[in-house]
XYZ file of C-alpha atoms in Angstrom:
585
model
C 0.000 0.000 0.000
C 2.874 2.631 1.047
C 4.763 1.844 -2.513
C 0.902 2.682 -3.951
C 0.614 5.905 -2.520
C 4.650 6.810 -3.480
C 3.535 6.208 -6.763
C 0.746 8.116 -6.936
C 2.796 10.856 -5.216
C 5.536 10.568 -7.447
C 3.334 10.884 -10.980
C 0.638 13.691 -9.280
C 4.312 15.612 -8.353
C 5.641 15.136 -11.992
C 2.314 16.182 -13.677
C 2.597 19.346 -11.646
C 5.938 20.264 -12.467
C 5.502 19.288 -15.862
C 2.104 22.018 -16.323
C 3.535 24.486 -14.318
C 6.807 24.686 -15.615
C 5.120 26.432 -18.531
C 3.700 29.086 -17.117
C 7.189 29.927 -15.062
C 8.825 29.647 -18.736
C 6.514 31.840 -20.560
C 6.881 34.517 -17.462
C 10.725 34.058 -16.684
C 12.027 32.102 -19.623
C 10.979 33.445 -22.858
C 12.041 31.810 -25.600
C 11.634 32.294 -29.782
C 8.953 29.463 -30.794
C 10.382 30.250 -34.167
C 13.072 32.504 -35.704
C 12.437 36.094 -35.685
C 10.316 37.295 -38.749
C 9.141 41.009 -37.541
C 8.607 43.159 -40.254
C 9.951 46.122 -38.440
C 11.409 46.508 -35.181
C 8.714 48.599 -33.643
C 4.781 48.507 -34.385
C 1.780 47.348 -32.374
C -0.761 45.298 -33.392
C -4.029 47.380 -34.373
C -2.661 50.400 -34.427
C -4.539 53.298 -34.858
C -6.093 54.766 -38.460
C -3.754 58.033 -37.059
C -1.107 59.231 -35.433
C 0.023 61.904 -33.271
C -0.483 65.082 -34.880
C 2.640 66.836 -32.654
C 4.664 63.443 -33.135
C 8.469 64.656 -33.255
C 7.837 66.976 -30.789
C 9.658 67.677 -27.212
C 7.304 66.774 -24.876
C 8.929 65.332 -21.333
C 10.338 68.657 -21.109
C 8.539 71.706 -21.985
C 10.549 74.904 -22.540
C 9.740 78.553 -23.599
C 9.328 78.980 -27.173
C 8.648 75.374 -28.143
C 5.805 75.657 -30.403
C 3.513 73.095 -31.501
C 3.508 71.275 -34.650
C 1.621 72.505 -37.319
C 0.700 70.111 -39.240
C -2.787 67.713 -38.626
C -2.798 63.771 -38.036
C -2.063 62.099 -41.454
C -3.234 58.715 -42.154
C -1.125 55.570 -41.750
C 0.588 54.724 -44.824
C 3.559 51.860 -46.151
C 6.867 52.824 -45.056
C 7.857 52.912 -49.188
C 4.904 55.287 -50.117
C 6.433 57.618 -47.485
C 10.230 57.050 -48.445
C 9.217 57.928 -51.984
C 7.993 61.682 -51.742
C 12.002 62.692 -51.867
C 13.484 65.648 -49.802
C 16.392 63.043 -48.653
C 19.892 62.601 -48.175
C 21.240 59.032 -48.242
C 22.661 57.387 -45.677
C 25.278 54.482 -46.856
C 27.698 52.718 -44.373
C 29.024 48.943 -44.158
C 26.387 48.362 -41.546
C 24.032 50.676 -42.099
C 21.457 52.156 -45.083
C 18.626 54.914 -44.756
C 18.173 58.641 -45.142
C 17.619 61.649 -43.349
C 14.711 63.485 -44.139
C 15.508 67.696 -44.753
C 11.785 67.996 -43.703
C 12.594 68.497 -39.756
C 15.444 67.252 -40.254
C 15.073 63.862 -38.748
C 16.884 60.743 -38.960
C 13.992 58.385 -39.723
C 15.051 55.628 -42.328
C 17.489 53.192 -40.974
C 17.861 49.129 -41.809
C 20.395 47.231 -40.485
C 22.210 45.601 -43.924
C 24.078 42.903 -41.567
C 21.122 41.417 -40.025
C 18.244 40.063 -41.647
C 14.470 39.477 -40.548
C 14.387 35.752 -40.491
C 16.577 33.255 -41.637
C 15.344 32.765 -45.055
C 18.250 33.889 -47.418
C 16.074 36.027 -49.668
C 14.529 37.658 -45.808
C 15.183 41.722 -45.902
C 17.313 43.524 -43.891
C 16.377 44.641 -40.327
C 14.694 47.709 -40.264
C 14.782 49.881 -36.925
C 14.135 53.550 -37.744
C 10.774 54.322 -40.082
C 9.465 57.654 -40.693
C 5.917 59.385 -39.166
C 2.906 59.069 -40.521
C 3.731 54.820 -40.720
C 2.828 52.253 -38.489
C 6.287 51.676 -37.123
C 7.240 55.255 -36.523
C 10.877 55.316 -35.432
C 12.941 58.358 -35.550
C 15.772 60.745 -34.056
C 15.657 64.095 -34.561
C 17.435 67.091 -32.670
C 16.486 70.897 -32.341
C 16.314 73.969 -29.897
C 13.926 75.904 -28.185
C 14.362 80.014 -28.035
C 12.780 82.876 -26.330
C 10.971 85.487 -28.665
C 12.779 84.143 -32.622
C 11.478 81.629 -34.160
C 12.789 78.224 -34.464
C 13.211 75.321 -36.658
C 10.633 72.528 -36.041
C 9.382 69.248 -37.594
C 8.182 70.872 -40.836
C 11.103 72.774 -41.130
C 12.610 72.170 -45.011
C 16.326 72.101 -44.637
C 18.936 72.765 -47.413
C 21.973 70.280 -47.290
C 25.018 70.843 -48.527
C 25.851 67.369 -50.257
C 23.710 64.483 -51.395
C 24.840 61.693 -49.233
C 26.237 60.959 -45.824
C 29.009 58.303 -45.734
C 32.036 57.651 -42.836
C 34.223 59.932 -45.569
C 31.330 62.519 -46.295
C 29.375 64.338 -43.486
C 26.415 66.608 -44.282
C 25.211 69.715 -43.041
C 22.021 70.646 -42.782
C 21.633 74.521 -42.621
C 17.930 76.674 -42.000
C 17.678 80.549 -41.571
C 14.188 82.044 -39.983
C 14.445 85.376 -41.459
C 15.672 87.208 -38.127
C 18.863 86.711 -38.237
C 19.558 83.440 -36.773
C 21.234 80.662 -38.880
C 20.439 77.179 -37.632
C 22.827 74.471 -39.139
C 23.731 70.980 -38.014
C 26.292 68.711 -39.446
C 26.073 64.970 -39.521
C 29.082 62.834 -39.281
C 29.354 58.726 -39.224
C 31.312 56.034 -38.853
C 31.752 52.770 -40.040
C 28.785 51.049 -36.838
C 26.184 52.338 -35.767
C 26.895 56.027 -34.337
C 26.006 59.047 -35.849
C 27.289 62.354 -34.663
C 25.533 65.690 -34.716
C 26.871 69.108 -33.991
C 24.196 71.533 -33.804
C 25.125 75.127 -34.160
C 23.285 78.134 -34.175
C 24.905 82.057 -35.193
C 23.115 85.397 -34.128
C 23.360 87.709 -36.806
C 20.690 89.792 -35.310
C 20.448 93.079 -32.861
C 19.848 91.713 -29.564
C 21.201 88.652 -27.747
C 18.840 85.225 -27.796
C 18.180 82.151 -25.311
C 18.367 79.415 -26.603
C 18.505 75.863 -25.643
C 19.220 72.606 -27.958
C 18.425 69.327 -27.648
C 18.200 65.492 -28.941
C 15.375 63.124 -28.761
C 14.220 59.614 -30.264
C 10.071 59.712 -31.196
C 8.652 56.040 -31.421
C 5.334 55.136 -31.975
C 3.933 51.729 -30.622
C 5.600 48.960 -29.167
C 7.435 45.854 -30.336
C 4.812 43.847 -32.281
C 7.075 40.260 -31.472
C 5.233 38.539 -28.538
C 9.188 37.771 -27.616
C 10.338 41.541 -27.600
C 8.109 41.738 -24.624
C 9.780 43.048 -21.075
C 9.884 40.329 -19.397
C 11.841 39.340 -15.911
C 14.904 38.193 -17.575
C 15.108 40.681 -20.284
C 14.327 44.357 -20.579
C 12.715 45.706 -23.148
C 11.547 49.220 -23.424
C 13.101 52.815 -22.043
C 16.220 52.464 -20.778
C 19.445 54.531 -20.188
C 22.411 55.670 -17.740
C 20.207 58.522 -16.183
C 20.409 60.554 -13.100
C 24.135 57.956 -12.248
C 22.751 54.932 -12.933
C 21.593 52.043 -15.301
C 17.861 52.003 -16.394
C 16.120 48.575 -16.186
C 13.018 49.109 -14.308
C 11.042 51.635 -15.891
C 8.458 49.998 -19.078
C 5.880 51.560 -22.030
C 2.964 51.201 -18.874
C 5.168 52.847 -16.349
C 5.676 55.741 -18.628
C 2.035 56.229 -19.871
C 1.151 55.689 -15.939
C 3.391 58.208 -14.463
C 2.388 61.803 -13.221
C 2.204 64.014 -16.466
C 3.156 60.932 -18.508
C 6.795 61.542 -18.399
C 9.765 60.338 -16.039
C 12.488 62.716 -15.390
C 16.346 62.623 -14.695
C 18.603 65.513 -14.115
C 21.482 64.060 -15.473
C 22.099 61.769 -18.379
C 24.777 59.377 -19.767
C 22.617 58.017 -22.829
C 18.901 57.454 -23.310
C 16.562 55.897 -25.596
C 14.884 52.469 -26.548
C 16.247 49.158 -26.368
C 14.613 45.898 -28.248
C 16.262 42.409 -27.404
C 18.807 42.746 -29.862
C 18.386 46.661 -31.564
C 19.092 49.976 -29.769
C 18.344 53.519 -30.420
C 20.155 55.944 -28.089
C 20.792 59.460 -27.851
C 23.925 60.612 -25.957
C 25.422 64.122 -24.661
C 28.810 64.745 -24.997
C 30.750 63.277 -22.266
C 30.263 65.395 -18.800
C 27.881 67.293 -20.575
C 24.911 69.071 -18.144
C 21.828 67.986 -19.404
C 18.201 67.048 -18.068
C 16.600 63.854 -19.883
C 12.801 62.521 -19.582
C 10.989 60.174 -20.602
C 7.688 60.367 -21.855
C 4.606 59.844 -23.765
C 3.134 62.991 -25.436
C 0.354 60.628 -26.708
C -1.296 57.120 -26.558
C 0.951 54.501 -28.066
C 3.690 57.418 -28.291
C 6.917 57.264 -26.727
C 10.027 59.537 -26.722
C 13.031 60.057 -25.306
C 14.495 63.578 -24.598
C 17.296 65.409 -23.516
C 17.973 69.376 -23.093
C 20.437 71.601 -22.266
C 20.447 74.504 -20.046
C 19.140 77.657 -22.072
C 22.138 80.153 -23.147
C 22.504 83.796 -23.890
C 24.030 84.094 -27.867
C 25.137 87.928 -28.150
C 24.835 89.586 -31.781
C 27.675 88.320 -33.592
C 28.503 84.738 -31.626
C 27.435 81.286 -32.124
C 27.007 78.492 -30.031
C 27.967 74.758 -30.716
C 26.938 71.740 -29.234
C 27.599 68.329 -30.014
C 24.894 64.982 -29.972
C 25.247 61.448 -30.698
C 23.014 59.295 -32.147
C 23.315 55.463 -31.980
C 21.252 53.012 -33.846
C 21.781 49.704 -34.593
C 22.498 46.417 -33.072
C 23.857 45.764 -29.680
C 27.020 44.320 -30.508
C 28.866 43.835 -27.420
C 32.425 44.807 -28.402
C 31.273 47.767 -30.491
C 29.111 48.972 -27.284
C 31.990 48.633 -25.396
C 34.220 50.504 -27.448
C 31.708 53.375 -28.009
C 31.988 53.062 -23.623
C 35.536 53.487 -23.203
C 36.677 55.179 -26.187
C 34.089 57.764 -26.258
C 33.812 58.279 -22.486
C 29.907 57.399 -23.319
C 29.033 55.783 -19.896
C 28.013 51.901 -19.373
C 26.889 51.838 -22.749
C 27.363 47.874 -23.345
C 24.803 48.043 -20.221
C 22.061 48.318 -23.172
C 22.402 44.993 -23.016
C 20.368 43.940 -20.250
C 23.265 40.811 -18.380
C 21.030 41.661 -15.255
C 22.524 40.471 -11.715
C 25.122 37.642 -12.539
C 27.255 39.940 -15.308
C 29.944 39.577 -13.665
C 29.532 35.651 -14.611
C 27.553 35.996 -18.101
C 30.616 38.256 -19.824
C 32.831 35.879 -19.491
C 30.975 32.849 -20.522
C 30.069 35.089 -23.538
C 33.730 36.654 -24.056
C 34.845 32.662 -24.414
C 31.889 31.248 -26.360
C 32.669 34.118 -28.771
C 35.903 33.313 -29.181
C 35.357 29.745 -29.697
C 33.257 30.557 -32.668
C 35.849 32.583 -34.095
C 38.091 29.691 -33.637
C 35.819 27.164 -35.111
C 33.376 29.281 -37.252
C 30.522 27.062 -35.975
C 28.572 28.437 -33.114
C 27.377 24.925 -32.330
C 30.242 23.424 -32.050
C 31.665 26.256 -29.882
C 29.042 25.318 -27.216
C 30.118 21.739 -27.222
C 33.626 22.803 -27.105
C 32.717 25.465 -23.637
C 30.735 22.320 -22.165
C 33.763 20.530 -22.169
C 35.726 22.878 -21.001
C 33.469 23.530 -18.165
C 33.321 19.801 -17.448
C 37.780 19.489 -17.398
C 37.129 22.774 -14.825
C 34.668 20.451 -12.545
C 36.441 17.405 -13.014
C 38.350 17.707 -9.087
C 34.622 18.170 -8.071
C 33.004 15.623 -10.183
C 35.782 12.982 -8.577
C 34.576 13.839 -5.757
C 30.937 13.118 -6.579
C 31.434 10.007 -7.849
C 34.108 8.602 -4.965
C 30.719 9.466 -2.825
C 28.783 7.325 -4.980
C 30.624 4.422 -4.723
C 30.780 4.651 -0.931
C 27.342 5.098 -1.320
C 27.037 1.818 -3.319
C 29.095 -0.403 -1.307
C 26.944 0.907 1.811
C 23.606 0.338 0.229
C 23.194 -2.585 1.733
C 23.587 -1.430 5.390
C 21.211 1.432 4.199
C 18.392 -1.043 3.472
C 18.661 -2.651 6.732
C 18.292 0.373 8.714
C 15.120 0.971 6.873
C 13.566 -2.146 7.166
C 14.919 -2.242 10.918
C 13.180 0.966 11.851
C 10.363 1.444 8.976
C 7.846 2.414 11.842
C 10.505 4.719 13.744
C 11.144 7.535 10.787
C 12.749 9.986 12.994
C 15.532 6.689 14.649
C 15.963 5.984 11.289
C 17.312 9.381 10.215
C 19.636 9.465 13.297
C 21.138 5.843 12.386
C 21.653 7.004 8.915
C 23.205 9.677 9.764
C 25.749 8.015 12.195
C 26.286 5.478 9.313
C 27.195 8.539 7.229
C 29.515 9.507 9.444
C 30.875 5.769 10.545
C 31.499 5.718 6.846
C 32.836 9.082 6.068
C 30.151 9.792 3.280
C 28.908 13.164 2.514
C 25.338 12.326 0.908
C 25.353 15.399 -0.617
C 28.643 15.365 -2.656
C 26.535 14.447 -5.530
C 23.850 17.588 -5.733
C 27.299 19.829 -5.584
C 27.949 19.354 -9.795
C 24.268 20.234 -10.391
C 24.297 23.244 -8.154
C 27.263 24.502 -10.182
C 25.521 23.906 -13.688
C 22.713 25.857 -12.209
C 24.718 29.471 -13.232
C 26.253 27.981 -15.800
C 22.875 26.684 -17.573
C 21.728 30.041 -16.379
C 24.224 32.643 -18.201
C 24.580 30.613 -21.603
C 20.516 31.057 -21.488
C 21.303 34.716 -21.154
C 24.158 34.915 -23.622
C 21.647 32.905 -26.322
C 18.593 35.289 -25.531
C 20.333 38.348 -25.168
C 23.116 38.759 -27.601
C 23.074 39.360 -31.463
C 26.211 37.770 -32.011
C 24.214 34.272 -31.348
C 21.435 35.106 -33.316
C 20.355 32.951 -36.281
C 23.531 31.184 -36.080
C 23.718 27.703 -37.621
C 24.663 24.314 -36.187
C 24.530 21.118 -38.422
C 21.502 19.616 -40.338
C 18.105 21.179 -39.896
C 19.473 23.637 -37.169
C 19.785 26.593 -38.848
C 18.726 29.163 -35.462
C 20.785 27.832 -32.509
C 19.059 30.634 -30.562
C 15.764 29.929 -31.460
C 13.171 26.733 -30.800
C 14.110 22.859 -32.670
C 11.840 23.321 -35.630
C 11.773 19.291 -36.143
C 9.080 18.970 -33.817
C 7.352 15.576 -33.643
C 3.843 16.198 -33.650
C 4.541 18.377 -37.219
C 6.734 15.565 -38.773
C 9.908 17.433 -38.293
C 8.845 20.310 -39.893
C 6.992 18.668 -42.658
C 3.905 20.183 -41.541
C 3.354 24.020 -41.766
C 2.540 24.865 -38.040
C 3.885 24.918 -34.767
C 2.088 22.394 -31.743
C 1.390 23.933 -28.529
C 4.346 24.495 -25.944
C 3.778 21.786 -24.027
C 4.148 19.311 -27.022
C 6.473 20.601 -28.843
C 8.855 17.921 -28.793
C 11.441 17.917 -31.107
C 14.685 16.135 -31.588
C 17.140 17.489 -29.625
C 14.372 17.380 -26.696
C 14.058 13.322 -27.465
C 17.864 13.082 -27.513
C 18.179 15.291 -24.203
C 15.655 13.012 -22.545
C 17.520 9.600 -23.768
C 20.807 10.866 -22.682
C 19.086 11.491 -19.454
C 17.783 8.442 -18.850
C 20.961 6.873 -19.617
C 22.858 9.086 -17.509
C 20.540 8.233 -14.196
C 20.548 4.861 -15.193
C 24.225 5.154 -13.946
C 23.362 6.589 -10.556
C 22.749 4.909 -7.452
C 19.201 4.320 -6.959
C 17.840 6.408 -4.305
C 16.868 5.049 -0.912
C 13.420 6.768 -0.578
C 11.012 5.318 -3.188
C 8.870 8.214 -3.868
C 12.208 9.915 -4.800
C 13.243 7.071 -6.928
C 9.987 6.749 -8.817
C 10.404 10.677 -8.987
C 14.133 10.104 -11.076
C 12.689 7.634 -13.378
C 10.272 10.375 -14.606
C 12.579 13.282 -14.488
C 14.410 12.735 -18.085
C 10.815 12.573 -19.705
C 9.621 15.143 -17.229
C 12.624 17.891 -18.578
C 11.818 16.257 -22.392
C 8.916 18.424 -21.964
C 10.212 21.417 -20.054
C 13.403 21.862 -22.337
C 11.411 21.331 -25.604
C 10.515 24.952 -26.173
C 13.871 26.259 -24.793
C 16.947 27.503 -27.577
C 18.311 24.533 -29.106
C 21.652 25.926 -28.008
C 20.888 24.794 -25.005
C 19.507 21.799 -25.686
C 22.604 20.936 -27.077
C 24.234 22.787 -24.129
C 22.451 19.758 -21.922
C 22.815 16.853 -24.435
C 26.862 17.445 -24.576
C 27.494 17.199 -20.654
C 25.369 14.753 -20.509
C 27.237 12.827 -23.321
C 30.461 14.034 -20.822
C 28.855 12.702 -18.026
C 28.087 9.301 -18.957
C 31.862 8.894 -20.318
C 33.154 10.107 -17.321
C 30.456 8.434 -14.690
C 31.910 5.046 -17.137
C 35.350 6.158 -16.726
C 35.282 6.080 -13.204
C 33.916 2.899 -12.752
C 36.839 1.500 -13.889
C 38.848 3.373 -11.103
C 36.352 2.822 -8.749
C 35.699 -1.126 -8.662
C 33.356 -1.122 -6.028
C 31.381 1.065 -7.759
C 30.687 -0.912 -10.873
C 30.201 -3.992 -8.712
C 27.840 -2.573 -7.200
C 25.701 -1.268 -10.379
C 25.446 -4.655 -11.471
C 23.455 -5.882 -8.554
């Protein structure tokens, strides 16, 4: 009757770990059911027939002078219809294409030429930055706000002074409003993602002017990918180094939800909008005094803003001030290089390593370099597993040296169970004493696991978080190491055109995982309570399911130290006699 109910215990305690595993994945875990095939990087579903009418706009911080924008709410319309009216200068780099639009002057057409929507080789290129008046509204624009002139706003026609901006040509952008005041700025880039902006403005008038300049990014809507949601493992939304430190907490409901719909900082490093694997920033130059919000002028409207400190311009004098815009992919040498060459502060911070960095970087920093070594990202995770497993091996000894004490004592065990099966709390003391008759740590063997607990942990992070993993191949039919096994069962490998539900989406490397499992626990010693041995015979089927929807990185992560494990667990029997003697009984 007791082996009934331990049974029964052990399949009702599977079954519940099994269902509610998924709901702690979808929360805490997110993972890509399938590679990433967003049209654009921003863009909610059912968005609205309009948008904002004073989109582009300073809005978190209001300043004299800062007029409205003129023009009405314009209907939603394709991104190429838009493109196609003209008034642009091209934007060409190795990473980057686009344009900047001389009406406002904004930097508002930006695709990412390295990185493609979806793995498909004809898939088109990343696009981040989109201009108003689309769906996925996405721009950077800079400007200034005066006292008694007028100033140059979103409508604004600009004259440039040469028809396209490359790392060897920079463009200026130049406006005069009929006072007397000349408003230029000059856009530089380099060969990434950063685009510089000095903004200058000359007084040829009578009488000194305030003025005050600054830089914002304008989005409208929110990530449209159910996996670009903020979630507890990765942020996605506002972000920045703002008022001396690094912006996780604050998301697109916080904002809207906040008193006068805007958060505000009086100091800034960078701001803007980060995406799992695409940033848009605006930064001050380096010490500069600035105040920085972040707001949302309207529904489904988000911007980020910074602003100097207004300044008197006598007749005659000009003042300069210098922006940066970045925009692109968060690569985490080049966001480390803009950090310490630049001075621009905890930049590669966009990317969201969360509390164990200190542990993540370098488990990235090596897998990187492994690829680089092998040019195959799956084979530099097999290559870091076994690394990590020559690292435990002193530990793993250890583990096993306790099993085979444990083996060759089994016996003893047993008795003192049957001995005192009605006396529960005797029998724990005289197992305990035989523990330490024995010299046997029962726990030496949970140490290993509680190690690849971190380790499982930060490659999760390094597959979710960073672009250098993304859509990288292994062998066969994995072609996304970072994304979901796409030879699911219940679809015949992929034969099928849909994707089964998370909790049966069992595909191959999920099958293999279990097997190896299975195999590997076959190994063990048997535990010596039977609910928790019934409990181990489930677990490889049990984690089947659980690690099915996970990145088949680490899958293959799992399946490799397993594969370790088992060759080492066999290796050691040979050293350890007693040990295999044992397993045989």
């Amino acid at each position: 009757m007791d082996d009934k109910r331990n049974l029964i215990a052990a399949i009702l305690l599977s079954v519940a770990i099994l269902i509610g595993w998924n709901f702690v994945a979808e929360k805490f875990f997110p993972t890509p059911e399938k590679p990433d095939v967003t049209t654009t990087v921003a863009g909610a579903n059912g968005a609205p027939a309009t948008a904002p009418a004073a989109q582009g706009q300073p809005s978190g911080l209001p300043a004299p002078g800062v007029t409205a924008a003129t023009g009405v709410a314009q209907a939603i319309r394709p991104v190429e219809a838009v493109l196609a009216e003209g008034n642009r200068i091209p934007i060409e780099t190795p990473k980057l294409a686009g344009s900047i639009n001389l009406v406002g002057a904004r930097v508002d057409d930006i695709t990412l030429t390295k990185y493609r929507q979806s793995i498909k080789k004809d898939a088109p290129p990343v696009r981040l930055f989109a201009p108003g008046g689309t769906k996925a509204a996405y721009f950077a624009s800079l400007g200034w706000s005066a006292q008694g002139i007028e100033v140059p706003g979103p409508n604004t026609v600009w004259t440039a002074s040469g028809d396209k901006l490359t790392p060897a040509t920079p463009v200026t952008l130049s406006w005069a409003n009929g006072t007397g005041q000349t408003f230029r700025i000059e856009y530089a880039i380099d060969d990434n993602y950063l685009i510089t902006a000095k903004q200058t403005i000359a007084n040829g008038g009578d009488a000194p002017v305030s003025t005050s300049s600054f830089a914002l990014i304008d989005r409208f809507g929110k990530p449209s990918d159910p996996h670009e949601a903020d979630s507890w493992t990765i942020h996605v939304g506002p972000t920045g180094y703002l008022s001396g430190k690094s912006v996780f907490d604050i998301d697109y409901d916080d904002v809207e939800e906040a008193e006068g719909r805007s958060v505000r900082y009086n100091s800034a490093g960078w701001l803007g909008f980060t995406d799992k694997y695409w940033l848009a920033a605006i930064v001050p130059s380096s010490g500069e005094r600035v105040t920085a919000a972040i707001s949302s002028p309207a529904a489904n409207n988000y911007q980020s803003l910074f602003a100097r400190d207004f300044t008197q311009i006598a007749p005659g004098k000009q003042v300069t001030t210098t922006s940066r815009i970045f925009a692109g992919a968060k690569e985490f040498y080049t966001l480390q290089r803009y950090q310490d060459d630049l001075g621009i502060t905890r930049l590669s911070n966009a990317i969201d390593w969360g509390w164990f960095e200190f542990f993540e970087v370098p488990i990235f920093k090596l897998l990187d370099w492994l690829f680089k070594q092998v040019s195959n990202f799956g084979v530099a995770i097999m290559i870091l597993t076994l690394i990590i497993r020559l690292l435990m091996f002193p530990i793993a000894q250890k583990q096993f040296a306790s099993m085979a004490q444990m083996r060759v004592v089994q016996p003893k065990m047993k008795a003192l169970q049957e001995r005192y099966k009605e006396d529960k709390p005797r029998m724990q003391q005289e197992l305990m004493k035989l523990y330490k008759d024995e010299k046997i740590n029962p726990l030496a063997g949970c140490l290993p696991i509680l190690i690849q607990i971190p380790i499982f942990y930060a490659l999760y992070k390094v597959l979710m978080l960073t672009i250098e993993m993304r859509h990288q191949p292994f062998a066969l039919w994995i072609k996304d190491l970072s994304a979901q096994d796409p030879a699911m069962i219940l679809n015949l490998f992929g034969l099928l055109p849909f994707t089964p539900p998370s909790l049966l989406s069992i595909g191959l490397l999920a099958v293999i995982l279990g097997v190896t499992m299975w195999l590997q626990f076959r190994l063990n010693p048997p535990p010596t309570d039977p609910v928790q041995e019934q409990v181990f015979k489930l677990m490889p089927w049990l984690f089947m399911f659980i690690m099915a929807p996970f990145a088949a990185g680490l899958l293959l992560y799992w399946i490799t130290n397993n594969i370790l494990s088992i060759g080492q667990q066999q290796w050691m029997y040979r050293k350890y006699p007693a040990l295999k003697a044992a397993a045989a009984k």
